[in-house]
Amino acid sequence: MAGNGDIQWCFSQVKGTLEDDVTEADIISCVEFNHDGDLLATGDKGGRVVIFQRDPVSKNSIPRRGEYNVYSTFQSHEPEFDYLKSLEIEEKINKIRWLKRKNPAHFLLSTNDKTIKLWKVSERDKRVEGYNTKEENGTIRDPSCITSLRVPTIRPMELMVEASPRRIFANAHTYHINSISVNSDQETYLSADDLRINLWHLEITDQSFNIVDIKPTNMEELTEVITAAEFHPAECNVLVYSSSKGTIRLCDMRSAALCDQHSKLFEEPEDPTNRSFFSEIISSISDVKLSNSGRYMISRDYLSVKVWDLQMETKPIECYPVHEYLRSKLCSLYENDCIFDKFECCWSGNDSAIMTGSYNNFFRVFDRTTKRDLTLEAARDIAKPRTLLKPRKVCTGGKRKKDEISVDCLDFNKKILHTAWHPSENVVAVAATNNLFLFQDKL
């Protein structure tokens, strides 16, 4: 995969309805490629998971195309009610994580605020005919009428994709689950809520181990919450978690069973010149992702993406402003609650580029090698395959050039919170409200 600075991105396809009155249930709440990039899963606020499969023709065509078709749709979570606390539990899917494939079936974990489920997605293209004890329609035959034994035969049938829940991991979180992460051993995974991180075994549903607990004895002394957590891609004993105070802690499970004492603390001292009423809110980290190589990690706060070297705790090695022009708008963003939006970030397959979202359906791509950055827009008016995306520019004052958009004209209801990058190609998936956009490099 080439470095990203000289990539020209073009439109590949868009999935989702065109209607302006989007129902809340259709809003996409997470996007995730599987390990070889042939499948792409989205979860939505209605508790549904939709899996798209790479079109085999598009994968092998020259030039190749990043095109996906619907492969399977299933209801993963239903709305529930917690009678003890008189709380409604939303069906919204917070996160999806794929397991590495070991057999023809695919496995994925999905979670809402309280319950994690392990799903098996498998194909069936054959059926058994000629049962002895039941009719073809499934009714049981009277044993006294069976006079001869038949050998059942296997017949081809139309391909069916079935999704079945294999495990349900429940009742382990008091607060809302914000992260799940499968360990590199592919046997255990973590789930994190505001104050605790639990370690699960994929085969055991009725118990988990609490590995991080930051809950103070007196809740009035609470100063921070956990915002995201992830396992190291190669070292199964290492995990990181970020907090609302703008810190990231690295824990090593070999040193103690309860990782309340972190091994490393990554924190950038605040620039006193930028100090304001909003400093604490905008320094909260909404997402943290370890690089595919395991050497670096990125953290996303409200205004920037930072790259950290795991060997250096004192400060990030790179910092990319995402939408610095919003610094003067923090007051109105606080009033309309946008300042609490949780943007995710992701790495390209070879760690040379980073992607994250912004407002007005803009998303940002940063090239770490050339230090170039792009602002691109997920919009339906370019919805023709191979249409080149024009870089967008936001101007903050003075005269507006022809291709620029004024910061006062940005639509804060259109936001790209969830993005995903194909593990080995320059194909990206971007969730814009209820639409899933796919873009690829123009070869």
Tab-separated table of C-alpha atoms in Angstrom:
chain	number	residue	atom	x	y	z
A	1	MET	CA	0.000	0.000	0.000
A	2	ALA	CA	1.427	3.350	-1.014
A	3	GLY	CA	1.944	6.242	1.355
A	4	ASN	CA	-1.175	8.263	1.421
A	5	GLY	CA	0.050	11.774	0.558
A	6	ASP	CA	-0.195	11.333	-3.155
A	7	ILE	CA	-3.392	9.324	-3.078
A	8	GLN	CA	-6.302	10.715	-4.921
A	9	TRP	CA	-9.460	9.419	-3.330
A	10	CYS	CA	-12.496	8.583	-5.411
A	11	PHE	CA	-16.054	7.583	-4.681
A	12	SER	CA	-16.773	3.857	-4.753
A	13	GLN	CA	-20.345	3.407	-3.503
A	14	VAL	CA	-22.903	4.464	-0.922
A	15	LYS	CA	-25.301	2.259	1.041
A	16	GLY	CA	-28.413	3.518	2.800
A	17	THR	CA	-31.609	5.413	2.098
A	18	LEU	CA	-31.894	8.859	0.599
A	19	GLU	CA	-34.767	10.105	2.737
A	20	ASP	CA	-34.239	13.336	4.574
A	21	ASP	CA	-36.311	12.270	7.568
A	22	VAL	CA	-33.952	9.637	8.929
A	23	THR	CA	-35.340	7.501	11.731
A	24	GLU	CA	-33.181	7.337	14.842
A	25	ALA	CA	-32.942	3.524	14.516
A	26	ASP	CA	-31.200	3.778	11.114
A	27	ILE	CA	-28.282	5.896	12.339
A	28	ILE	CA	-25.037	3.913	12.025
A	29	SER	CA	-23.227	3.609	15.360
A	30	CYS	CA	-20.133	1.548	14.423
A	31	VAL	CA	-18.189	0.312	11.371
A	32	GLU	CA	-15.612	-2.497	11.303
A	33	PHE	CA	-13.701	-4.422	8.612
A	34	ASN	CA	-12.775	-8.019	9.361
A	35	HIS	CA	-9.116	-9.162	9.327
A	36	ASP	CA	-8.804	-9.741	5.576
A	37	GLY	CA	-11.118	-6.875	4.607
A	38	ASP	CA	-13.516	-9.120	2.687
A	39	LEU	CA	-16.336	-8.373	5.117
A	40	LEU	CA	-17.469	-5.059	6.553
A	41	ALA	CA	-19.920	-4.849	9.441
A	42	THR	CA	-22.014	-1.906	10.578
A	43	GLY	CA	-24.151	-1.632	13.691
A	44	ASP	CA	-26.969	0.871	14.130
A	45	LYS	CA	-29.042	2.495	16.847
A	46	GLY	CA	-31.878	0.050	16.141
A	47	GLY	CA	-29.727	-2.872	17.330
A	48	ARG	CA	-29.179	-4.307	13.848
A	49	VAL	CA	-25.929	-5.582	12.369
A	50	VAL	CA	-25.497	-5.438	8.602
A	51	ILE	CA	-22.589	-7.344	7.064
A	52	PHE	CA	-21.359	-6.424	3.588
A	53	GLN	CA	-19.188	-8.749	1.531
A	54	ARG	CA	-16.547	-7.623	-0.953
A	55	ASP	CA	-17.749	-8.204	-4.472
A	56	PRO	CA	-15.378	-10.921	-5.841
A	57	VAL	CA	-15.386	-9.319	-9.298
A	58	SER	CA	-14.450	-5.908	-7.878
A	59	LYS	CA	-11.612	-7.462	-5.880
A	60	ASN	CA	-10.000	-9.130	-8.879
A	61	SER	CA	-10.838	-6.566	-11.570
A	62	ILE	CA	-8.108	-4.331	-12.991
A	63	PRO	CA	-8.116	-1.657	-11.741
A	64	ARG	CA	-9.620	-3.277	-8.638
A	65	ARG	CA	-12.700	-1.744	-7.073
A	66	GLY	CA	-13.746	-1.523	-3.458
A	67	GLU	CA	-17.345	-2.626	-3.846
A	68	TYR	CA	-19.406	-4.447	-1.244
A	69	ASN	CA	-22.826	-6.112	-1.321
A	70	VAL	CA	-25.169	-6.916	1.552
A	71	TYR	CA	-24.244	-10.380	2.836
A	72	SER	CA	-26.300	-10.739	6.016
A	73	THR	CA	-28.582	-8.590	8.193
A	74	PHE	CA	-29.698	-9.607	11.670
A	75	GLN	CA	-31.136	-8.126	14.835
A	76	SER	CA	-28.343	-8.313	17.371
A	77	HIS	CA	-29.844	-6.515	20.389
A	78	GLU	CA	-33.373	-5.654	21.516
A	79	PRO	CA	-34.417	-2.839	23.864
A	80	GLU	CA	-34.546	-4.026	27.484
A	81	PHE	CA	-35.601	-2.670	30.831
A	82	ASP	CA	-33.599	-2.895	34.046
A	83	TYR	CA	-36.306	-3.258	36.697
A	84	LEU	CA	-33.901	-2.924	39.614
A	85	LYS	CA	-32.731	0.494	38.481
A	86	SER	CA	-35.834	1.506	36.494
A	87	LEU	CA	-33.638	2.145	33.476
A	88	GLU	CA	-34.269	1.549	29.821
A	89	ILE	CA	-31.373	-0.216	28.090
A	90	GLU	CA	-31.037	0.898	24.486
A	91	GLU	CA	-30.577	-1.633	21.715
A	92	LYS	CA	-27.975	0.600	20.002
A	93	ILE	CA	-24.818	-1.297	18.971
A	94	ASN	CA	-21.825	0.457	20.552
A	95	LYS	CA	-19.031	-1.661	19.081
A	96	ILE	CA	-18.402	-4.616	16.769
A	97	ARG	CA	-15.174	-6.634	16.800
A	98	TRP	CA	-14.338	-9.527	14.458
A	99	LEU	CA	-12.502	-12.641	15.550
A	100	LYS	CA	-9.802	-14.034	13.288
A	101	ARG	CA	-11.210	-16.712	11.034
A	102	LYS	CA	-10.413	-20.337	11.925
A	103	ASN	CA	-12.961	-22.221	9.790
A	104	PRO	CA	-15.466	-21.421	7.025
A	105	ALA	CA	-17.716	-19.555	9.497
A	106	HIS	CA	-17.122	-15.994	10.692
A	107	PHE	CA	-17.418	-14.893	14.313
A	108	LEU	CA	-17.971	-11.397	15.654
A	109	LEU	CA	-18.667	-9.751	19.000
A	110	SER	CA	-21.267	-7.010	19.244
A	111	THR	CA	-22.265	-5.005	22.312
A	112	ASN	CA	-24.855	-2.505	23.443
A	113	ASP	CA	-24.599	-0.660	26.785
A	114	LYS	CA	-24.851	-3.804	28.907
A	115	THR	CA	-24.712	-7.094	26.997
A	116	ILE	CA	-22.040	-8.540	24.695
A	117	LYS	CA	-22.968	-11.252	22.183
A	118	LEU	CA	-20.814	-13.605	20.141
A	119	TRP	CA	-22.352	-14.274	16.728
A	120	LYS	CA	-21.556	-17.029	14.266
A	121	VAL	CA	-22.179	-16.158	10.619
A	122	SER	CA	-22.179	-19.219	8.357
A	123	GLU	CA	-23.258	-20.230	4.865
A	124	ARG	CA	-25.503	-23.130	3.922
A	125	ASP	CA	-25.963	-24.248	0.333
A	126	LYS	CA	-27.026	-27.885	0.863
A	127	ARG	CA	-30.021	-29.500	2.500
A	128	VAL	CA	-30.847	-33.017	3.642
A	129	GLU	CA	-33.801	-34.806	2.000
A	130	GLY	CA	-35.363	-38.181	2.679
A	131	TYR	CA	-35.723	-38.412	6.454
A	132	ASN	CA	-37.174	-41.633	7.890
A	133	THR	CA	-38.952	-40.236	10.928
A	134	LYS	CA	-40.358	-37.008	9.513
A	135	GLU	CA	-41.972	-35.687	6.354
A	136	GLU	CA	-40.265	-33.171	4.058
A	137	ASN	CA	-42.337	-30.368	5.654
A	138	GLY	CA	-41.006	-31.296	9.108
A	139	THR	CA	-44.026	-33.111	10.614
A	140	ILE	CA	-43.186	-36.263	12.573
A	141	ARG	CA	-44.322	-39.554	10.983
A	142	ASP	CA	-46.155	-42.257	12.846
A	143	PRO	CA	-43.515	-44.960	13.567
A	144	SER	CA	-46.030	-47.754	12.805
A	145	CYS	CA	-46.379	-46.464	9.220
A	146	ILE	CA	-42.648	-46.646	8.497
A	147	THR	CA	-42.160	-49.798	6.458
A	148	SER	CA	-38.824	-49.149	4.764
A	149	LEU	CA	-35.634	-47.344	5.641
A	150	ARG	CA	-34.366	-44.599	3.344
A	151	VAL	CA	-30.859	-43.245	3.033
A	152	PRO	CA	-31.109	-39.453	3.369
A	153	THR	CA	-29.545	-37.531	0.479
A	154	ILE	CA	-27.863	-34.140	0.450
A	155	ARG	CA	-29.203	-31.783	-2.229
A	156	PRO	CA	-27.898	-28.382	-3.317
A	157	MET	CA	-30.068	-25.396	-2.422
A	158	GLU	CA	-29.956	-21.628	-2.747
A	159	LEU	CA	-27.205	-20.097	-0.612
A	160	MET	CA	-28.404	-19.065	2.835
A	161	VAL	CA	-26.362	-16.967	5.239
A	162	GLU	CA	-27.314	-17.655	8.845
A	163	ALA	CA	-26.370	-15.589	11.888
A	164	SER	CA	-26.789	-17.356	15.215
A	165	PRO	CA	-25.897	-16.126	18.721
A	166	ARG	CA	-23.366	-18.548	20.217
A	167	ARG	CA	-22.653	-16.856	23.555
A	168	ILE	CA	-24.231	-14.063	25.585
A	169	PHE	CA	-22.014	-12.266	28.093
A	170	ALA	CA	-24.272	-10.294	30.442
A	171	ASN	CA	-24.585	-8.809	33.937
A	172	ALA	CA	-20.958	-7.788	34.329
A	173	HIS	CA	-21.187	-4.006	33.864
A	174	THR	CA	-22.834	-1.466	36.142
A	175	TYR	CA	-22.093	1.363	33.715
A	176	HIS	CA	-22.354	1.632	29.931
A	177	ILE	CA	-19.925	-0.447	27.872
A	178	ASN	CA	-17.861	1.802	25.588
A	179	SER	CA	-15.252	-0.649	24.251
A	180	ILE	CA	-14.625	-4.277	23.475
A	181	SER	CA	-11.299	-5.591	22.181
A	182	VAL	CA	-10.305	-9.134	21.214
A	183	ASN	CA	-6.903	-10.216	22.501
A	184	SER	CA	-4.191	-11.405	20.124
A	185	ASP	CA	-4.503	-14.889	21.693
A	186	GLN	CA	-8.035	-15.008	20.133
A	187	GLU	CA	-9.228	-16.683	23.335
A	188	THR	CA	-9.933	-13.720	25.591
A	189	TYR	CA	-11.334	-10.238	25.158
A	190	LEU	CA	-11.873	-7.132	27.257
A	191	SER	CA	-14.943	-4.999	27.805
A	192	ALA	CA	-14.723	-1.511	29.316
A	193	ASP	CA	-17.291	0.791	30.868
A	194	ASP	CA	-16.884	4.198	32.526
A	195	LEU	CA	-15.114	2.859	35.609
A	196	ARG	CA	-14.089	-0.746	35.062
A	197	ILE	CA	-12.445	-3.058	32.539
A	198	ASN	CA	-13.308	-6.762	32.559
A	199	LEU	CA	-11.432	-9.663	30.990
A	200	TRP	CA	-13.509	-12.497	29.507
A	201	HIS	CA	-12.785	-15.908	28.066
A	202	LEU	CA	-14.724	-16.437	24.833
A	203	GLU	CA	-15.945	-19.853	26.053
A	204	ILE	CA	-17.092	-18.725	29.517
A	205	THR	CA	-20.165	-16.517	29.779
A	206	ASP	CA	-20.960	-16.537	33.482
A	207	GLN	CA	-17.758	-15.025	34.851
A	208	SER	CA	-15.251	-12.359	33.965
A	209	PHE	CA	-12.225	-10.947	35.762
A	210	ASN	CA	-12.135	-7.315	36.765
A	211	ILE	CA	-8.695	-6.094	35.648
A	212	VAL	CA	-9.078	-2.307	36.056
A	213	ASP	CA	-11.286	-0.551	38.596
A	214	ILE	CA	-11.026	3.223	38.969
A	215	LYS	CA	-14.235	3.586	41.007
A	216	PRO	CA	-13.527	5.665	44.142
A	217	THR	CA	-14.991	4.528	47.479
A	218	ASN	CA	-16.882	7.787	47.603
A	219	MET	CA	-18.417	8.613	44.217
A	220	GLU	CA	-18.228	12.321	45.020
A	221	GLU	CA	-14.456	12.030	44.620
A	222	LEU	CA	-14.804	10.820	41.026
A	223	THR	CA	-12.544	12.893	38.764
A	224	GLU	CA	-12.313	10.867	35.547
A	225	VAL	CA	-13.933	8.067	33.571
A	226	ILE	CA	-12.589	5.455	31.141
A	227	THR	CA	-13.427	6.437	27.555
A	228	ALA	CA	-11.824	3.675	25.426
A	229	ALA	CA	-9.719	0.533	25.875
A	230	GLU	CA	-7.813	-1.772	23.549
A	231	PHE	CA	-5.501	-4.785	23.632
A	232	HIS	CA	-2.042	-4.662	22.034
A	233	PRO	CA	-2.152	-6.297	18.559
A	234	ALA	CA	0.677	-8.747	19.310
A	235	GLU	CA	1.427	-8.835	23.051
A	236	CYS	CA	-1.478	-10.534	24.788
A	237	ASN	CA	-0.533	-9.177	28.226
A	238	VAL	CA	-0.591	-5.480	27.265
A	239	LEU	CA	-3.612	-3.213	27.058
A	240	VAL	CA	-4.178	0.548	26.987
A	241	TYR	CA	-7.090	2.652	28.149
A	242	SER	CA	-7.817	6.352	27.807
A	243	SER	CA	-9.618	8.699	30.164
A	244	SER	CA	-11.730	11.830	30.167
A	245	LYS	CA	-8.739	13.651	31.690
A	246	GLY	CA	-6.738	13.292	28.477
A	247	THR	CA	-4.413	10.557	29.753
A	248	ILE	CA	-3.677	7.092	28.387
A	249	ARG	CA	-2.528	4.312	30.685
A	250	LEU	CA	-0.682	1.219	29.520
A	251	CYS	CA	-1.139	-1.857	31.714
A	252	ASP	CA	0.801	-5.102	31.808
A	253	MET	CA	-1.251	-8.026	33.097
A	254	ARG	CA	1.926	-9.945	33.974
A	255	SER	CA	2.794	-7.535	36.773
A	256	ALA	CA	-0.514	-7.882	38.678
A	257	ALA	CA	-3.937	-9.406	38.229
A	258	LEU	CA	-5.598	-6.081	39.012
A	259	CYS	CA	-4.048	-3.428	36.760
A	260	ASP	CA	-4.846	-0.484	39.023
A	261	GLN	CA	-1.168	0.397	38.890
A	262	HIS	CA	-0.342	1.242	35.281
A	263	SER	CA	3.067	0.525	33.722
A	264	LYS	CA	3.094	3.718	31.664
A	265	LEU	CA	1.138	6.965	31.649
A	266	PHE	CA	0.957	8.974	28.439
A	267	GLU	CA	0.017	12.573	29.005
A	268	GLU	CA	0.776	15.836	27.274
A	269	PRO	CA	1.188	18.806	29.611
A	270	GLU	CA	-1.376	21.476	28.758
A	271	ASP	CA	-0.313	24.595	26.911
A	272	PRO	CA	-1.172	27.404	29.393
A	273	THR	CA	-1.784	29.858	26.519
A	274	ASN	CA	-4.750	27.762	25.347
A	275	ARG	CA	-6.278	27.409	28.821
A	276	SER	CA	-10.015	28.092	28.896
A	277	PHE	CA	-13.287	27.040	30.529
A	278	PHE	CA	-13.517	24.240	27.925
A	279	SER	CA	-9.967	22.879	28.331
A	280	GLU	CA	-10.989	19.855	30.359
A	281	ILE	CA	-13.883	18.910	28.078
A	282	ILE	CA	-11.897	19.137	24.852
A	283	SER	CA	-8.882	17.273	26.262
A	284	SER	CA	-11.026	14.203	26.984
A	285	ILE	CA	-9.905	11.340	24.716
A	286	SER	CA	-12.770	9.829	22.731
A	287	ASP	CA	-10.820	7.031	21.039
A	288	VAL	CA	-7.457	5.282	21.223
A	289	LYS	CA	-6.092	2.810	18.636
A	290	LEU	CA	-2.819	0.910	18.645
A	291	SER	CA	-1.038	0.754	15.305
A	292	ASN	CA	-1.008	-2.518	13.359
A	293	SER	CA	2.709	-2.863	14.064
A	294	GLY	CA	2.106	-2.356	17.796
A	295	ARG	CA	4.776	0.339	18.042
A	296	TYR	CA	2.529	3.434	18.115
A	297	MET	CA	-0.950	4.484	19.119
A	298	ILE	CA	-3.242	7.330	18.160
A	299	SER	CA	-5.579	9.192	20.475
A	300	ARG	CA	-8.443	11.436	19.372
A	301	ASP	CA	-9.567	14.378	21.478
A	302	TYR	CA	-12.083	16.994	20.432
A	303	LEU	CA	-9.778	19.120	18.274
A	304	SER	CA	-6.859	16.866	17.316
A	305	VAL	CA	-5.349	13.441	16.702
A	306	LYS	CA	-2.060	12.631	18.429
A	307	VAL	CA	0.433	9.871	17.613
A	308	TRP	CA	2.307	8.355	20.561
A	309	ASP	CA	5.364	6.117	20.576
A	310	LEU	CA	4.821	3.399	23.190
A	311	GLN	CA	8.446	3.921	24.258
A	312	MET	CA	7.906	7.625	25.065
A	313	GLU	CA	5.386	8.744	27.650
A	314	THR	CA	6.180	12.430	28.003
A	315	LYS	CA	4.604	13.778	24.831
A	316	PRO	CA	3.165	12.663	21.494
A	317	ILE	CA	5.560	12.401	18.555
A	318	GLU	CA	3.017	13.868	16.122
A	319	CYS	CA	-0.051	16.041	16.541
A	320	TYR	CA	-2.576	16.742	13.784
A	321	PRO	CA	-5.229	19.442	14.234
A	322	VAL	CA	-8.550	18.123	12.911
A	323	HIS	CA	-10.678	21.267	12.943
A	324	GLU	CA	-8.716	24.014	14.697
A	325	TYR	CA	-11.150	26.573	13.239
A	326	LEU	CA	-13.704	25.393	15.830
A	327	ARG	CA	-11.637	26.670	18.766
A	328	SER	CA	-13.365	30.056	18.524
A	329	LYS	CA	-16.759	28.302	18.367
A	330	LEU	CA	-16.462	26.232	21.550
A	331	CYS	CA	-19.098	28.299	23.355
A	332	SER	CA	-21.872	27.536	20.865
A	333	LEU	CA	-20.650	23.908	20.511
A	334	TYR	CA	-21.052	23.603	24.279
A	335	GLU	CA	-24.568	25.018	24.112
A	336	ASN	CA	-25.681	22.583	21.392
A	337	ASP	CA	-23.873	19.646	23.130
A	338	CYS	CA	-21.644	18.977	20.091
A	339	ILE	CA	-18.576	19.478	22.287
A	340	PHE	CA	-19.384	16.070	23.819
A	341	ASP	CA	-19.356	14.235	20.458
A	342	LYS	CA	-17.126	11.171	20.487
A	343	PHE	CA	-15.128	10.960	17.255
A	344	GLU	CA	-13.260	7.755	16.449
A	345	CYS	CA	-9.960	7.455	14.578
A	346	CYS	CA	-8.266	4.667	12.617
A	347	TRP	CA	-4.937	3.633	11.063
A	348	SER	CA	-4.287	2.681	7.466
A	349	GLY	CA	-3.128	-0.919	6.992
A	350	ASN	CA	0.566	-0.019	6.921
A	351	ASP	CA	0.318	2.653	9.669
A	352	SER	CA	1.432	5.421	7.283
A	353	ALA	CA	-1.845	7.337	7.460
A	354	ILE	CA	-4.614	8.187	9.916
A	355	MET	CA	-8.270	8.963	9.355
A	356	THR	CA	-10.861	10.619	11.577
A	357	GLY	CA	-14.132	12.502	11.187
A	358	SER	CA	-15.404	16.038	11.582
A	359	TYR	CA	-18.607	18.034	11.020
A	360	ASN	CA	-20.491	18.841	7.807
A	361	ASN	CA	-19.870	15.201	6.759
A	362	PHE	CA	-16.163	16.035	6.428
A	363	PHE	CA	-13.505	13.484	7.241
A	364	ARG	CA	-9.776	14.033	7.532
A	365	VAL	CA	-6.859	11.945	6.247
A	366	PHE	CA	-3.333	12.651	7.513
A	367	ASP	CA	-0.240	11.271	5.832
A	368	ARG	CA	2.492	10.639	8.409
A	369	THR	CA	5.287	10.450	5.832
A	370	THR	CA	4.644	13.593	3.790
A	371	LYS	CA	2.787	15.402	6.636
A	372	ARG	CA	0.089	16.312	4.110
A	373	ASP	CA	-3.525	16.328	5.130
A	374	LEU	CA	-6.829	16.217	3.286
A	375	THR	CA	-10.341	17.279	4.144
A	376	LEU	CA	-12.859	15.230	2.153
A	377	GLU	CA	-16.629	15.195	2.138
A	378	ALA	CA	-19.016	12.233	2.183
A	379	ALA	CA	-21.776	13.615	-0.020
A	380	ARG	CA	-24.310	11.990	-2.315
A	381	ASP	CA	-23.919	14.564	-5.069
A	382	ILE	CA	-20.707	12.854	-6.169
A	383	ALA	CA	-22.272	9.417	-6.104
A	384	LYS	CA	-20.867	8.161	-9.387
A	385	PRO	CA	-18.237	5.412	-9.195
A	386	ARG	CA	-14.622	6.593	-9.715
A	387	THR	CA	-15.588	10.277	-9.233
A	388	LEU	CA	-12.567	12.058	-7.764
A	389	LEU	CA	-13.125	13.677	-4.374
A	390	LYS	CA	-12.259	17.362	-4.295
A	391	PRO	CA	-10.369	18.420	-1.183
A	392	ARG	CA	-12.504	20.809	0.898
A	393	LYS	CA	-11.290	23.916	2.724
A	394	VAL	CA	-12.865	25.814	5.593
A	395	CYS	CA	-12.217	29.542	5.931
A	396	THR	CA	-12.559	31.348	9.239
A	397	GLY	CA	-12.947	34.951	8.216
A	398	GLY	CA	-12.147	37.544	5.575
A	399	LYS	CA	-12.888	36.794	1.943
A	400	ARG	CA	-14.055	33.355	1.014
A	401	LYS	CA	-12.443	31.753	-2.025
A	402	LYS	CA	-14.543	29.899	-4.585
A	403	ASP	CA	-14.048	26.357	-3.266
A	404	GLU	CA	-14.060	27.233	0.417
A	405	ILE	CA	-16.862	26.907	2.943
A	406	SER	CA	-17.227	29.395	5.781
A	407	VAL	CA	-16.969	28.046	9.320
A	408	ASP	CA	-20.368	29.669	10.009
A	409	CYS	CA	-22.002	27.554	7.277
A	410	LEU	CA	-20.935	24.159	8.646
A	411	ASP	CA	-23.766	21.770	9.483
A	412	PHE	CA	-23.126	20.389	12.971
A	413	ASN	CA	-25.929	17.842	12.662
A	414	LYS	CA	-23.966	16.060	9.951
A	415	LYS	CA	-21.002	14.441	11.637
A	416	ILE	CA	-18.649	11.593	10.780
A	417	LEU	CA	-18.075	9.801	14.073
A	418	HIS	CA	-17.266	6.314	12.758
A	419	THR	CA	-14.674	5.392	10.133
A	420	ALA	CA	-12.772	2.226	9.167
A	421	TRP	CA	-9.780	1.516	6.906
A	422	HIS	CA	-9.367	-1.733	4.958
A	423	PRO	CA	-6.500	-3.766	6.547
A	424	SER	CA	-4.427	-4.041	3.356
A	425	GLU	CA	-5.823	-1.691	0.695
A	426	ASN	CA	-6.671	1.967	0.421
A	427	VAL	CA	-10.393	1.424	0.774
A	428	VAL	CA	-12.165	3.333	3.549
A	429	ALA	CA	-15.661	3.125	5.013
A	430	VAL	CA	-17.241	6.261	6.432
A	431	ALA	CA	-20.555	6.375	8.315
A	432	ALA	CA	-22.546	9.547	7.660
A	433	THR	CA	-25.769	9.412	9.732
A	434	ASN	CA	-27.664	6.501	8.085
A	435	ASN	CA	-25.456	6.177	4.998
A	436	LEU	CA	-22.299	4.135	4.608
A	437	PHE	CA	-19.866	5.619	2.081
A	438	LEU	CA	-16.998	3.654	0.560
A	439	PHE	CA	-14.049	5.458	-0.986
A	440	GLN	CA	-10.881	4.097	-2.542
A	441	ASP	CA	-7.642	5.339	-4.026
A	442	LYS	CA	-7.680	6.154	-7.730
A	443	LEU	CA	-5.129	3.762	-9.178
